[in-house]
Coordinates of C-alpha atoms in Angstrom, one line a residue:
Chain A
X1 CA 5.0 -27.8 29.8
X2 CA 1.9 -26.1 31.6
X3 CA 1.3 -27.6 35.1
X4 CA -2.5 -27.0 36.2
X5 CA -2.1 -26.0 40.2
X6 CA -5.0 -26.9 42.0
X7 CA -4.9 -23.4 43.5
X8 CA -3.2 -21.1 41.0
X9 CA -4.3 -22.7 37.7
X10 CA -1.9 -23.5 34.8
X11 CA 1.7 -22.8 35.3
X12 CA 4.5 -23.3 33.4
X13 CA 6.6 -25.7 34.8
X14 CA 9.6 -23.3 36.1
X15 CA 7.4 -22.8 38.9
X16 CA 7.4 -26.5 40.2
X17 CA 9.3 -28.4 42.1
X18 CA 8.9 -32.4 41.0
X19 CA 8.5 -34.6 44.2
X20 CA 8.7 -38.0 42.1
X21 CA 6.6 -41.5 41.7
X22 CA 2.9 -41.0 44.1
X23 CA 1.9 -44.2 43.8
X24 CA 5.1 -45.7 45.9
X25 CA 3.6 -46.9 49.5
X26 CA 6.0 -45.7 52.6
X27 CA 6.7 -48.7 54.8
X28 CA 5.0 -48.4 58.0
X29 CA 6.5 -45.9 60.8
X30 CA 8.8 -48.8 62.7
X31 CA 9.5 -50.9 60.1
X32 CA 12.3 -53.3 60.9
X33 CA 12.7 -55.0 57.7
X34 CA 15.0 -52.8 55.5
X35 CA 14.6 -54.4 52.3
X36 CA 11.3 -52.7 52.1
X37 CA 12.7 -49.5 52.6
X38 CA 14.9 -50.1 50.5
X39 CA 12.8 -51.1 48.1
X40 CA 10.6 -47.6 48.7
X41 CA 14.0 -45.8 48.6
X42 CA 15.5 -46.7 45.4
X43 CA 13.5 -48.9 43.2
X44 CA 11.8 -47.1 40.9
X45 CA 8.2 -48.3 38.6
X46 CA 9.5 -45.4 35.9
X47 CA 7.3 -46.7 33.5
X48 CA 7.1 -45.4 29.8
X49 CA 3.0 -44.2 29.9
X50 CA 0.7 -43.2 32.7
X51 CA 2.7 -41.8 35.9
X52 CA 1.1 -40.7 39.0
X53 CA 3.5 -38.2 40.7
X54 CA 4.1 -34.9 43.0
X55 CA 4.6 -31.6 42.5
X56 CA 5.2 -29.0 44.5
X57 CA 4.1 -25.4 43.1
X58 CA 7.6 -24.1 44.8
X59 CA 7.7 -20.6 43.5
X60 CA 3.8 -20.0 43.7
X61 CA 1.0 -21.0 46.3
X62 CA 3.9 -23.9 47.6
X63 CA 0.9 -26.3 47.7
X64 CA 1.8 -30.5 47.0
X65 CA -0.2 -32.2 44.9
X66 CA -0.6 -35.2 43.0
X67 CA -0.7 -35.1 39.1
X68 CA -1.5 -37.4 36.7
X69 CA 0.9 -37.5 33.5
X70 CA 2.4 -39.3 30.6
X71 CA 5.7 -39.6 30.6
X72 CA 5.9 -41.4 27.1
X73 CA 4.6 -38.1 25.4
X74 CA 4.3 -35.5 28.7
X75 CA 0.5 -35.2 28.5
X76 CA -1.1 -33.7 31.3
X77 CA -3.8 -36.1 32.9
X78 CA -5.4 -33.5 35.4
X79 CA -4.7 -33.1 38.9
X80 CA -5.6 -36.4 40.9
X81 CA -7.2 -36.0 44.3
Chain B
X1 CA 37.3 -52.8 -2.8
X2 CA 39.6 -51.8 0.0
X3 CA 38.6 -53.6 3.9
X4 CA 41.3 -51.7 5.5
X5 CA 41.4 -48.0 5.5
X6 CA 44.9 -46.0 5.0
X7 CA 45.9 -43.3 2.5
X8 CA 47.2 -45.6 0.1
X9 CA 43.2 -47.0 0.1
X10 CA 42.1 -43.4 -0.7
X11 CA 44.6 -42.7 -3.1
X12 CA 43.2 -45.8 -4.9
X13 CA 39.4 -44.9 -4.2
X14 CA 40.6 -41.4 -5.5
X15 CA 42.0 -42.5 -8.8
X16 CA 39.2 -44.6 -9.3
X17 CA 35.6 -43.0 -8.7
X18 CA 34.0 -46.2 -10.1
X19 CA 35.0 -48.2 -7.4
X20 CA 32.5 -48.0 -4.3
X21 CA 34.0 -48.1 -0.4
X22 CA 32.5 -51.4 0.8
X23 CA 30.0 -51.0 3.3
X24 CA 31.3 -50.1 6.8
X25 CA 29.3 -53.3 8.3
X26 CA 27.2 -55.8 7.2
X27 CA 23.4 -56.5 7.6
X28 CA 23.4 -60.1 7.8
X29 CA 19.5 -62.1 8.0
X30 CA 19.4 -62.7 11.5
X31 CA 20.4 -66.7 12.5
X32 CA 17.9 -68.6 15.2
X33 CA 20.7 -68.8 17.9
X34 CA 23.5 -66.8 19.3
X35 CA 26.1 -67.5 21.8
X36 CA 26.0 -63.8 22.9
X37 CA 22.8 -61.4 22.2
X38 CA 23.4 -57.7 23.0
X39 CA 19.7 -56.1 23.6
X40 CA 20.8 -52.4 22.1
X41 CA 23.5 -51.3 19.1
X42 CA 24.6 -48.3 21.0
X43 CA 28.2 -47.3 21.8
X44 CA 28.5 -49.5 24.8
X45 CA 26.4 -52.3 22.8
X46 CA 28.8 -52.2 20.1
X47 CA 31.7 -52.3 22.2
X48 CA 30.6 -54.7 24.5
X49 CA 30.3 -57.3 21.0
X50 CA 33.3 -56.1 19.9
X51 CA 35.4 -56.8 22.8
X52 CA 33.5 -59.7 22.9
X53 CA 35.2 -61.0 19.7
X54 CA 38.7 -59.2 20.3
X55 CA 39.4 -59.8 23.5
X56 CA 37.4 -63.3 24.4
X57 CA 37.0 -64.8 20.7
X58 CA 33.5 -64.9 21.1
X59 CA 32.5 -64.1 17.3
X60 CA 28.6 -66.1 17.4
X61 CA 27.3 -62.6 18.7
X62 CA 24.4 -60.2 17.5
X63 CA 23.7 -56.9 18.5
X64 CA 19.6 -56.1 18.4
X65 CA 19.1 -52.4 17.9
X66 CA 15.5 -51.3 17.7
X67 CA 15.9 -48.6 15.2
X68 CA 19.5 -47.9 13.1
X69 CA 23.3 -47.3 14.4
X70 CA 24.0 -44.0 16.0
X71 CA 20.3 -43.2 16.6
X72 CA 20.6 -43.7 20.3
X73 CA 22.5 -41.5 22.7
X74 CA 26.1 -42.3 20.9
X75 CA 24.9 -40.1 18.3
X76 CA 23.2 -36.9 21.3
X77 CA 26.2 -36.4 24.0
X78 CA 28.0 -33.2 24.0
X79 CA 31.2 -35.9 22.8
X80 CA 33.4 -35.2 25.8
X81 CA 35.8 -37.9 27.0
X82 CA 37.8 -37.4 30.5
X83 CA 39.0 -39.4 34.1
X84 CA 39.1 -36.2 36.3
X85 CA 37.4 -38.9 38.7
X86 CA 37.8 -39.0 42.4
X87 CA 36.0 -41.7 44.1
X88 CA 37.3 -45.6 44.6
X89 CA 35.2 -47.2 41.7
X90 CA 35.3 -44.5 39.6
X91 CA 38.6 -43.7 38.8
X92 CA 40.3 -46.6 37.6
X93 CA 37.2 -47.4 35.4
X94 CA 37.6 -44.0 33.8
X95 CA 41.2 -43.8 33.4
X96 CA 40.6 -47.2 31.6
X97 CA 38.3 -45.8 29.2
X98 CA 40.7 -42.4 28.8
X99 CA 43.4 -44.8 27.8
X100 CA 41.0 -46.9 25.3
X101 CA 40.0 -43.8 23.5
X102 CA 43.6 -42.9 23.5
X103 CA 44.5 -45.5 21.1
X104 CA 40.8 -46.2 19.6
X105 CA 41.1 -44.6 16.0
X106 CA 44.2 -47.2 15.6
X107 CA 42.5 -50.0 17.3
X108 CA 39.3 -49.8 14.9
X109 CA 41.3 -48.5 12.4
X110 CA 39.0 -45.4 12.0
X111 CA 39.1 -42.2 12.2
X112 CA 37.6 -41.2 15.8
X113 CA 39.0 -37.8 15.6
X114 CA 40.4 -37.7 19.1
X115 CA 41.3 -34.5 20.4
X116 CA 42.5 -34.4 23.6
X117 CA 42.5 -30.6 24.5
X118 CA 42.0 -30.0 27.8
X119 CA 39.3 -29.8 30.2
X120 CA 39.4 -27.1 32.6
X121 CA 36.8 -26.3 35.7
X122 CA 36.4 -23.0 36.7
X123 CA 36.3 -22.2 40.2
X124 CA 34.6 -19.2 41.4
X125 CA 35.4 -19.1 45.3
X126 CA 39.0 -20.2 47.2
X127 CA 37.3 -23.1 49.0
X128 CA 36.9 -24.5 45.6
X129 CA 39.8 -24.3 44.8
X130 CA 40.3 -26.2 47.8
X131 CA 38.2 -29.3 47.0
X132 CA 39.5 -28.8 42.9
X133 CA 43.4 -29.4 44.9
X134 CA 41.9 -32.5 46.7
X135 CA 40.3 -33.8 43.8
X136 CA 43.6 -33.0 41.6
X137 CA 45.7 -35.0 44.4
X138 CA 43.8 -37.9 44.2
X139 CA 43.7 -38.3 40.6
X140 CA 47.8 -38.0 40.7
X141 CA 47.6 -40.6 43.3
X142 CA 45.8 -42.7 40.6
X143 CA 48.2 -41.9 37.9
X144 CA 45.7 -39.8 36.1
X145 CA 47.1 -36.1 35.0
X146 CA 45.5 -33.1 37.2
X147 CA 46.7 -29.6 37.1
X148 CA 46.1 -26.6 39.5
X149 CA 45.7 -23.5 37.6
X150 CA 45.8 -20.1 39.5
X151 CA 44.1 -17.2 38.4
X152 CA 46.9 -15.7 36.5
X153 CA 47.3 -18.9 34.4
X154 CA 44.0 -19.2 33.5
X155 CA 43.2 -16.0 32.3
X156 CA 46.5 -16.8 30.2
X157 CA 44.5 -20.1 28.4
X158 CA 41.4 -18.7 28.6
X159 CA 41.4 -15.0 28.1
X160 CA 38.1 -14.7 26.5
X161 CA 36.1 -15.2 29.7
X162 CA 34.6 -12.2 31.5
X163 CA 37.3 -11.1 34.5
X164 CA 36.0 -8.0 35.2
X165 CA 35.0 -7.1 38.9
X166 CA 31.3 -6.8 37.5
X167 CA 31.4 -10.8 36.6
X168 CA 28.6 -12.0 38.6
X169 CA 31.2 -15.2 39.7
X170 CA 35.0 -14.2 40.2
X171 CA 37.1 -16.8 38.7
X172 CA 39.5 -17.8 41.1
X173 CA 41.1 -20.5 39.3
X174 CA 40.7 -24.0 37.9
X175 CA 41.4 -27.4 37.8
X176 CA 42.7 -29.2 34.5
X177 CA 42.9 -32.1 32.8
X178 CA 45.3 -31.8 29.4
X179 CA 44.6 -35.4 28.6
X180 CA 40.8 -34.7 28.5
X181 CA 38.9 -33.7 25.2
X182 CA 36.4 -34.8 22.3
X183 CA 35.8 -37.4 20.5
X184 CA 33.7 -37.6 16.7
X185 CA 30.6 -39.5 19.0
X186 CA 29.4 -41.0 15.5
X187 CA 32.2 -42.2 14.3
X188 CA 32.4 -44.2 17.8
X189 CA 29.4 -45.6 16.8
X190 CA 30.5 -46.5 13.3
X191 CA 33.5 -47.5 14.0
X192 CA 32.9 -50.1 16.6
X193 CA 30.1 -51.0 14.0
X194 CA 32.3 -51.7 11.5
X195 CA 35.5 -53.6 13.4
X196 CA 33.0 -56.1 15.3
X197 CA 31.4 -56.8 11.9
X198 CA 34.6 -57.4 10.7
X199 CA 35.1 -60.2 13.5
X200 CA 32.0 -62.1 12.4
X201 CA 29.0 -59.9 14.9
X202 CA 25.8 -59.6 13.5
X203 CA 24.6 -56.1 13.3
X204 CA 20.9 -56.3 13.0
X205 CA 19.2 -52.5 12.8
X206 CA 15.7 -52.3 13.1
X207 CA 14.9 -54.9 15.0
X208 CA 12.9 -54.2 18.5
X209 CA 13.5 -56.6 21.4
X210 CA 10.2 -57.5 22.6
X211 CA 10.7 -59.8 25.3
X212 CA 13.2 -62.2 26.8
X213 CA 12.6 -65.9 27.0
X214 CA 13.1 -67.0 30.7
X215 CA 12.6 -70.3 32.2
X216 CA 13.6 -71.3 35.8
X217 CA 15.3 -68.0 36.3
X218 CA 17.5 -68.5 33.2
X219 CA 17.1 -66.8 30.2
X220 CA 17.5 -68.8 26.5
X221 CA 17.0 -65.9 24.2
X222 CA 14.7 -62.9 23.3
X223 CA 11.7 -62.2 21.3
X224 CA 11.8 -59.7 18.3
X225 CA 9.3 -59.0 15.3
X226 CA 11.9 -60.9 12.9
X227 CA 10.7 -64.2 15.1
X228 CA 12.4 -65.5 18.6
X229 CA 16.5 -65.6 18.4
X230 CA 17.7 -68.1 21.2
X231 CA 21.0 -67.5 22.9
X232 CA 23.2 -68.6 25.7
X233 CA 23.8 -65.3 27.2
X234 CA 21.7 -62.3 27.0
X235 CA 23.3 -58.1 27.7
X236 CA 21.2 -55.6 28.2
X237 CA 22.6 -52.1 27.0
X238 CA 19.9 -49.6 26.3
X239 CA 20.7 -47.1 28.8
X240 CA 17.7 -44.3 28.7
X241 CA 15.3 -47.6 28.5
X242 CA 17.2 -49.6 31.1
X243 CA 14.2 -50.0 33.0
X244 CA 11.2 -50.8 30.4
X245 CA 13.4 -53.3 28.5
X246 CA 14.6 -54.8 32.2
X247 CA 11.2 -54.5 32.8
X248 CA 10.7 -57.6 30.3
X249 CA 12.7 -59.5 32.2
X250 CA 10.4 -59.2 35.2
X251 CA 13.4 -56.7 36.9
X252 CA 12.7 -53.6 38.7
X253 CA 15.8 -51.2 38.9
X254 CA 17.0 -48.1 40.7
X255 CA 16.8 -46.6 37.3
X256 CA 14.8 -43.2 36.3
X257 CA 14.6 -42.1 32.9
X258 CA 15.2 -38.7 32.7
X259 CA 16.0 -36.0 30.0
X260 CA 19.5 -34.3 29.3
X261 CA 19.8 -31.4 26.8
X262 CA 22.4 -30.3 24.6
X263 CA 22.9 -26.9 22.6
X264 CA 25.2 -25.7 19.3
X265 CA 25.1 -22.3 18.7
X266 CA 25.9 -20.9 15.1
X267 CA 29.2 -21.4 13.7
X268 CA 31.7 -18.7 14.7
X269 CA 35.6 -18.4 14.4
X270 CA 37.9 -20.8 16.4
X271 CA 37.8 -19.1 20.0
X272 CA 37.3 -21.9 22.1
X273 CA 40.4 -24.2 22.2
X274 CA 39.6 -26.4 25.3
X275 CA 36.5 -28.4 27.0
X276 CA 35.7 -25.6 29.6
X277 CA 33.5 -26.6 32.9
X278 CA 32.4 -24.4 35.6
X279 CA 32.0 -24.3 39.2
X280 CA 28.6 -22.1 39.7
X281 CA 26.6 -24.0 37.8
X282 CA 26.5 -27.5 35.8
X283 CA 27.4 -25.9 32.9
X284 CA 30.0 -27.0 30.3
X285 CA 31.6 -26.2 26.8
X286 CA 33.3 -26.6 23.8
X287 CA 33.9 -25.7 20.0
X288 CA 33.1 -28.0 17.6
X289 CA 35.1 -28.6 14.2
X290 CA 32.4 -26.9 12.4
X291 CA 32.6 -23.4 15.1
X292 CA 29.5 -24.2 16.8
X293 CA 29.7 -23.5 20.6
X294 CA 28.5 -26.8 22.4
X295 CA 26.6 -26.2 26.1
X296 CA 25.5 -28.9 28.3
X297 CA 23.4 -28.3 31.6
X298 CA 22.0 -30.2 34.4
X299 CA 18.9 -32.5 33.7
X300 CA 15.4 -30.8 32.9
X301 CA 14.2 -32.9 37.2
X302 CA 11.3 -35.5 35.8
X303 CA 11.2 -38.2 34.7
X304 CA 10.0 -38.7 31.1
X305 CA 11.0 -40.1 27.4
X306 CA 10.2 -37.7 25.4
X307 CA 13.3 -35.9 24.0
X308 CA 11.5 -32.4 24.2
X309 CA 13.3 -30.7 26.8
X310 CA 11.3 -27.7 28.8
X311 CA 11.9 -24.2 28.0
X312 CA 13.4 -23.2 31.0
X313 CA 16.5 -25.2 31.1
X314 CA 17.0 -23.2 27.8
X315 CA 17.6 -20.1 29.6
X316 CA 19.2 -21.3 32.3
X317 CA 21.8 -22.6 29.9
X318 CA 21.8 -19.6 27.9
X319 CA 22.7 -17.4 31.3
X320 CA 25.9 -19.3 32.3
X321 CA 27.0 -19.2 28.8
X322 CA 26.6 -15.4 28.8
X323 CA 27.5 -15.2 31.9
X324 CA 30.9 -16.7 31.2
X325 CA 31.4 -15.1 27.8
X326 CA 28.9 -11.5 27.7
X327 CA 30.2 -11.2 24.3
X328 CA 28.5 -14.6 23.0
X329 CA 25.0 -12.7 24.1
X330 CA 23.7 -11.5 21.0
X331 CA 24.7 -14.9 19.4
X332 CA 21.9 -17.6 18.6
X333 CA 20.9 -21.2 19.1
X334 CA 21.1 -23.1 16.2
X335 CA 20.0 -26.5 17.4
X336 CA 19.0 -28.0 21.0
X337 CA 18.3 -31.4 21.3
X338 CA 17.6 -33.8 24.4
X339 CA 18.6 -37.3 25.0
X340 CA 16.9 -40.0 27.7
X341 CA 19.3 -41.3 30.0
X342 CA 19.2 -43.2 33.2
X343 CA 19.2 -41.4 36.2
X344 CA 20.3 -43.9 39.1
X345 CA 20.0 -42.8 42.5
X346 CA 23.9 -42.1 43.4
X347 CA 24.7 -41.1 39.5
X348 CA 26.8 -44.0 38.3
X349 CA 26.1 -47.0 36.3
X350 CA 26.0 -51.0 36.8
X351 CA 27.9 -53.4 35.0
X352 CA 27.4 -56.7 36.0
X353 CA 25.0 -59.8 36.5
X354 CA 21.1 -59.3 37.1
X355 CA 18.8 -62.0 39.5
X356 CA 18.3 -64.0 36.1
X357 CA 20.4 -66.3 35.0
X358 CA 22.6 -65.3 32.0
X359 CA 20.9 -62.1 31.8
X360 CA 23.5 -59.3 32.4
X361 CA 23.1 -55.8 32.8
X362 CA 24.6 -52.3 31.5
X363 CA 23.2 -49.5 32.1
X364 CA 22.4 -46.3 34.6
X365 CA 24.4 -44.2 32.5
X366 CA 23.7 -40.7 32.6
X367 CA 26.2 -38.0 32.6
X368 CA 28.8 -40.1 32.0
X369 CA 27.9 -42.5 29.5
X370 CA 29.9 -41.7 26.3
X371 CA 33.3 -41.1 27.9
X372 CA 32.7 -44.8 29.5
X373 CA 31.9 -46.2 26.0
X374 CA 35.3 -48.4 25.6
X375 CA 36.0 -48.9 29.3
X376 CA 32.0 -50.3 29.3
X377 CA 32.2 -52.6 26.4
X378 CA 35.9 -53.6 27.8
X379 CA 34.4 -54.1 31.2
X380 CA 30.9 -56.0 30.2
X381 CA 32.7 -57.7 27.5
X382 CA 34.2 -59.7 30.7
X383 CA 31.6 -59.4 32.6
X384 CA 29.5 -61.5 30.4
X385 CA 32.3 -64.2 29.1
X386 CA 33.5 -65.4 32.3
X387 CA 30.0 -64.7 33.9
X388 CA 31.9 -63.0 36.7
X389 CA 32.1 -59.0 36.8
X390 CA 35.6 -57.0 35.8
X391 CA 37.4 -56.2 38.5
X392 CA 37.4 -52.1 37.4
X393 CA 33.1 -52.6 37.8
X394 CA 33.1 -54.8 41.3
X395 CA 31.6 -51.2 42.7
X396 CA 28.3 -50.9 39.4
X397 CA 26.7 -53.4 41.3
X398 CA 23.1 -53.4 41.5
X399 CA 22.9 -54.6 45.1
X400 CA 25.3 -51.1 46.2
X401 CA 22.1 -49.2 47.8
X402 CA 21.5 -52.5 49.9
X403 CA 24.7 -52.8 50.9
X404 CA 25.2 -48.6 51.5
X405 CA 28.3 -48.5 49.1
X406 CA 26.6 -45.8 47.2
X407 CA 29.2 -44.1 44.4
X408 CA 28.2 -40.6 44.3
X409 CA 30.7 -38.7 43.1
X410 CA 29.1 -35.6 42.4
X411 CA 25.4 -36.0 44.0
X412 CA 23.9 -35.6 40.7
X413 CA 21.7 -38.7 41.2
X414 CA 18.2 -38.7 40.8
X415 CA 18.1 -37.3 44.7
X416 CA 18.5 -33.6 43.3
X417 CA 15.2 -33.1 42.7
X418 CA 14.2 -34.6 46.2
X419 CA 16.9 -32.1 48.1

């Protein structure tokens, strides 16, 4: 799998580090209620189709980014801003 | 026509080509209701009906299985059973299971070709050995076998690996298990098959649950193509999919599909005599019937369900073979293949009852999901007749992240790829 860096281009995947789900929303700083972190911790959408998620290009320009895939067939959407 | 297999069946079916073997299970027209429906005809599916039937009488049960028996993940493991376990809910549960497939091939009365030879993890530094000794006195503890293997002893079992002071890990040792092994992983499949069918299950392949009827938090029964079958209970056991199908039922888990690969090499003269682990790396092996060397490795780190698996796993696998054996270099890959399993957050499973009523889970299986198979159909089977979870699966609960009772026995979770 070919992962298009914002900065670098397309990389194969060896290069990436995968920093999971992007579309999760991070209680806010001081939340007291711990079901919701829990909920941010552990649940997980991991649908079968469109995924938003991170990446990390680890071994390259170490930039995080958000990229759009399929995880039904691993088709690369494009990198989502 | 002989039900029961034994050698005086094949000496009959021998002198007489013209009689067919029965079929191993039937495909029976699906009914409108069930007492049980199991969502999935996998190993633990299967089990779960047939224990159902054995162990409960519960006999009004079908098992829904989207495509055909032993397509799933009972069919893509690297077949390795074992109970070298070490934390509270884990051992018990596995020593179960080691017992189960002790006395399976009897039990179904087919041939699971059980061949408990060993495993044996390497350990490449003294403070592993260390934590292998801890380990190895807890599982004696438990009652399950353990062995502390210096150096000396095994280079005696295994003299084939590479002990020279160039080996880029030293092999200081290992921990074994003798009880450990492999088992035929499709025979599993057909053999539970074919004893719950022989109880009065309903095996019904090709079939694709499509969505569960729930009203006021209870479910009645689940939608398929073939029309809506009611039933009284409903088990979920489709691990790889845990979360889409659960999904149906309006659930959202701490479940992430993720991909596992497996290797054979090309058939080469009996070498390896034992399931052999290592310490550096997650890398495993073992010799199948046919010669082939079997590798397993760590999960490809994304989730996805497709069973492509990346390139680079490949090679990774391919350098802690060589590395443990540089004469294997020059031998080739004849196969790789990659299954989708459920990657939970702490690396063990849940057995046990879901926020709808009737609806019962099993699933989060990842590494260890064959080697549970018996112990999980044992377990569920329970689980779902008395609507109350086994006592060896109190700790697969799906509240355990809540609650901070977390079973992570080897931190293989999901969390690897967030470390």
């Amino acid at each position: 799998m070919m992962i298009p860096c914002p900065h670098c281009g397309d990389r194969d995947v060896s290069e990436f580090r995968y920093g999971g789900d992007a579309s999760k929303q991070r209680p806010a700083h001081g939340t007291g209620d711990l079901k919701a972190w829990h909920d941010y911790v552990f649940l997980f959408e991991n649908p079968k189709g469109p995924h938003t998620e991170y990446w990390q290009h680890v071994l390259g320009c170490r930039r995080w980014f958000k990229l759009a895939r399929n995880t039904a067939t691993n088709e690369i959407g494009g990198v989502v801003s | 026509m002989s039900k029961h297999y034994s050698a005086l069946a094949l000496a009959r079916h021998a002198l007489d080509p013209g009689m067919p073997w029965p079929k191993a299970w039937e495909s029976p027209e699906p009914k409108s209701s069930y007492d049980v429906v199991i969502v999935g005809g996998g190993g633990h599916g299967l089990a779960t009906a047939y224990y159902l039937a054995k162990n409960h009488g519960i006999t009004n049960v079908a098992v829904i299985e989207r495509s055909y028996i032993g397509s799933g993940n009972v069919g893509r493991n690297t077949t390795l059973i074992r109970s070298n376990y070490m934390i509270g809910g884990n051992t018990a549960f596995f020593e179960h299971s080691l017992k189960l497939w002790e006395g399976l091939s009897h039990d179904l009365n087919f041939n699971c070709m059980v061949s408990q030879r060993g495993q044996i993890v390497l350990a490449i530094s003294p403070v592993q050995m260390d934590v292998f000794a801890r380990r190895g006195n807890i599982m004696r503890l438990n009652g399950i076998d353990a062995e502390l293997l210096d150096a000396g002893e095994v280079r005696k079992l295994l003299p084939y690996l590479d002990y020279s002071k160039d080996a880029r890990w030293p092999i200081h040792g290992a921990i074994m298990q003798p009880r450990a092994g492999t088992v035929r992983h499709d025979a599993v499949a057909w053999g539970y098959a074919r004893a719950a069918s022989a109880l009065g299950v309903h095996i019904i392949e090709n079939c694709e649950v499509t969505g569960f009827v729930i009203n006021d938090g209870k479910v009645s029964g689940v939608e398929t193509p073939r029309g809506r079958i009611n039933a009284g209970k409903v088990g979920i056991a489709v691990a790889g999919h845990t979360s889409h199908v659960a999904s149906m039922a309006g659930l959202k888990l701490p479940v992430e599909s993720h991909i596992l690969q497996a290797f054979v090499t090309e058939p080469i003269k009996p070498i390896v005599d034992h399931v052999v682990s290592w310490g550096a790396e997650l890398f495993y092996l073992s010799q199948s019937d046919k010669g082939g060397l079997v590798f397993g490795g760590h999960i490809d780190g994304f989730n996805t369900y497709t069973q492509r698996g990346q390139f680079n796993r490949i090679q990774t696998v391919a350098e802690c073979a060589v590395s443990l054996m540089p004469f294997i270099s020059r031998l080739r890959l004849l196969r790789h293949w990659g299954g989708i399993q459920d990657m939970t957050p702490d690396g063990s499973p849940f057995i046990c009852r879901t926020p709808v009523k009737n609806l019962y889970l099993n699933g989060g299986w990842c590494y260890q999901g064959f080697k549970a198979t018996p112990a999980s159909g044992w377990t569920y089977a329970h689980t779902i007749a008395h609507d109350q979870e086994h006592e060896l699966v109190r700790d697969f609960a799906l509240d355990r992240f809540e609650k901070g009772r977390e079973l992570d026995e080897f931190g293989l979770g999901n969390w690897t790829y967030k470390q």
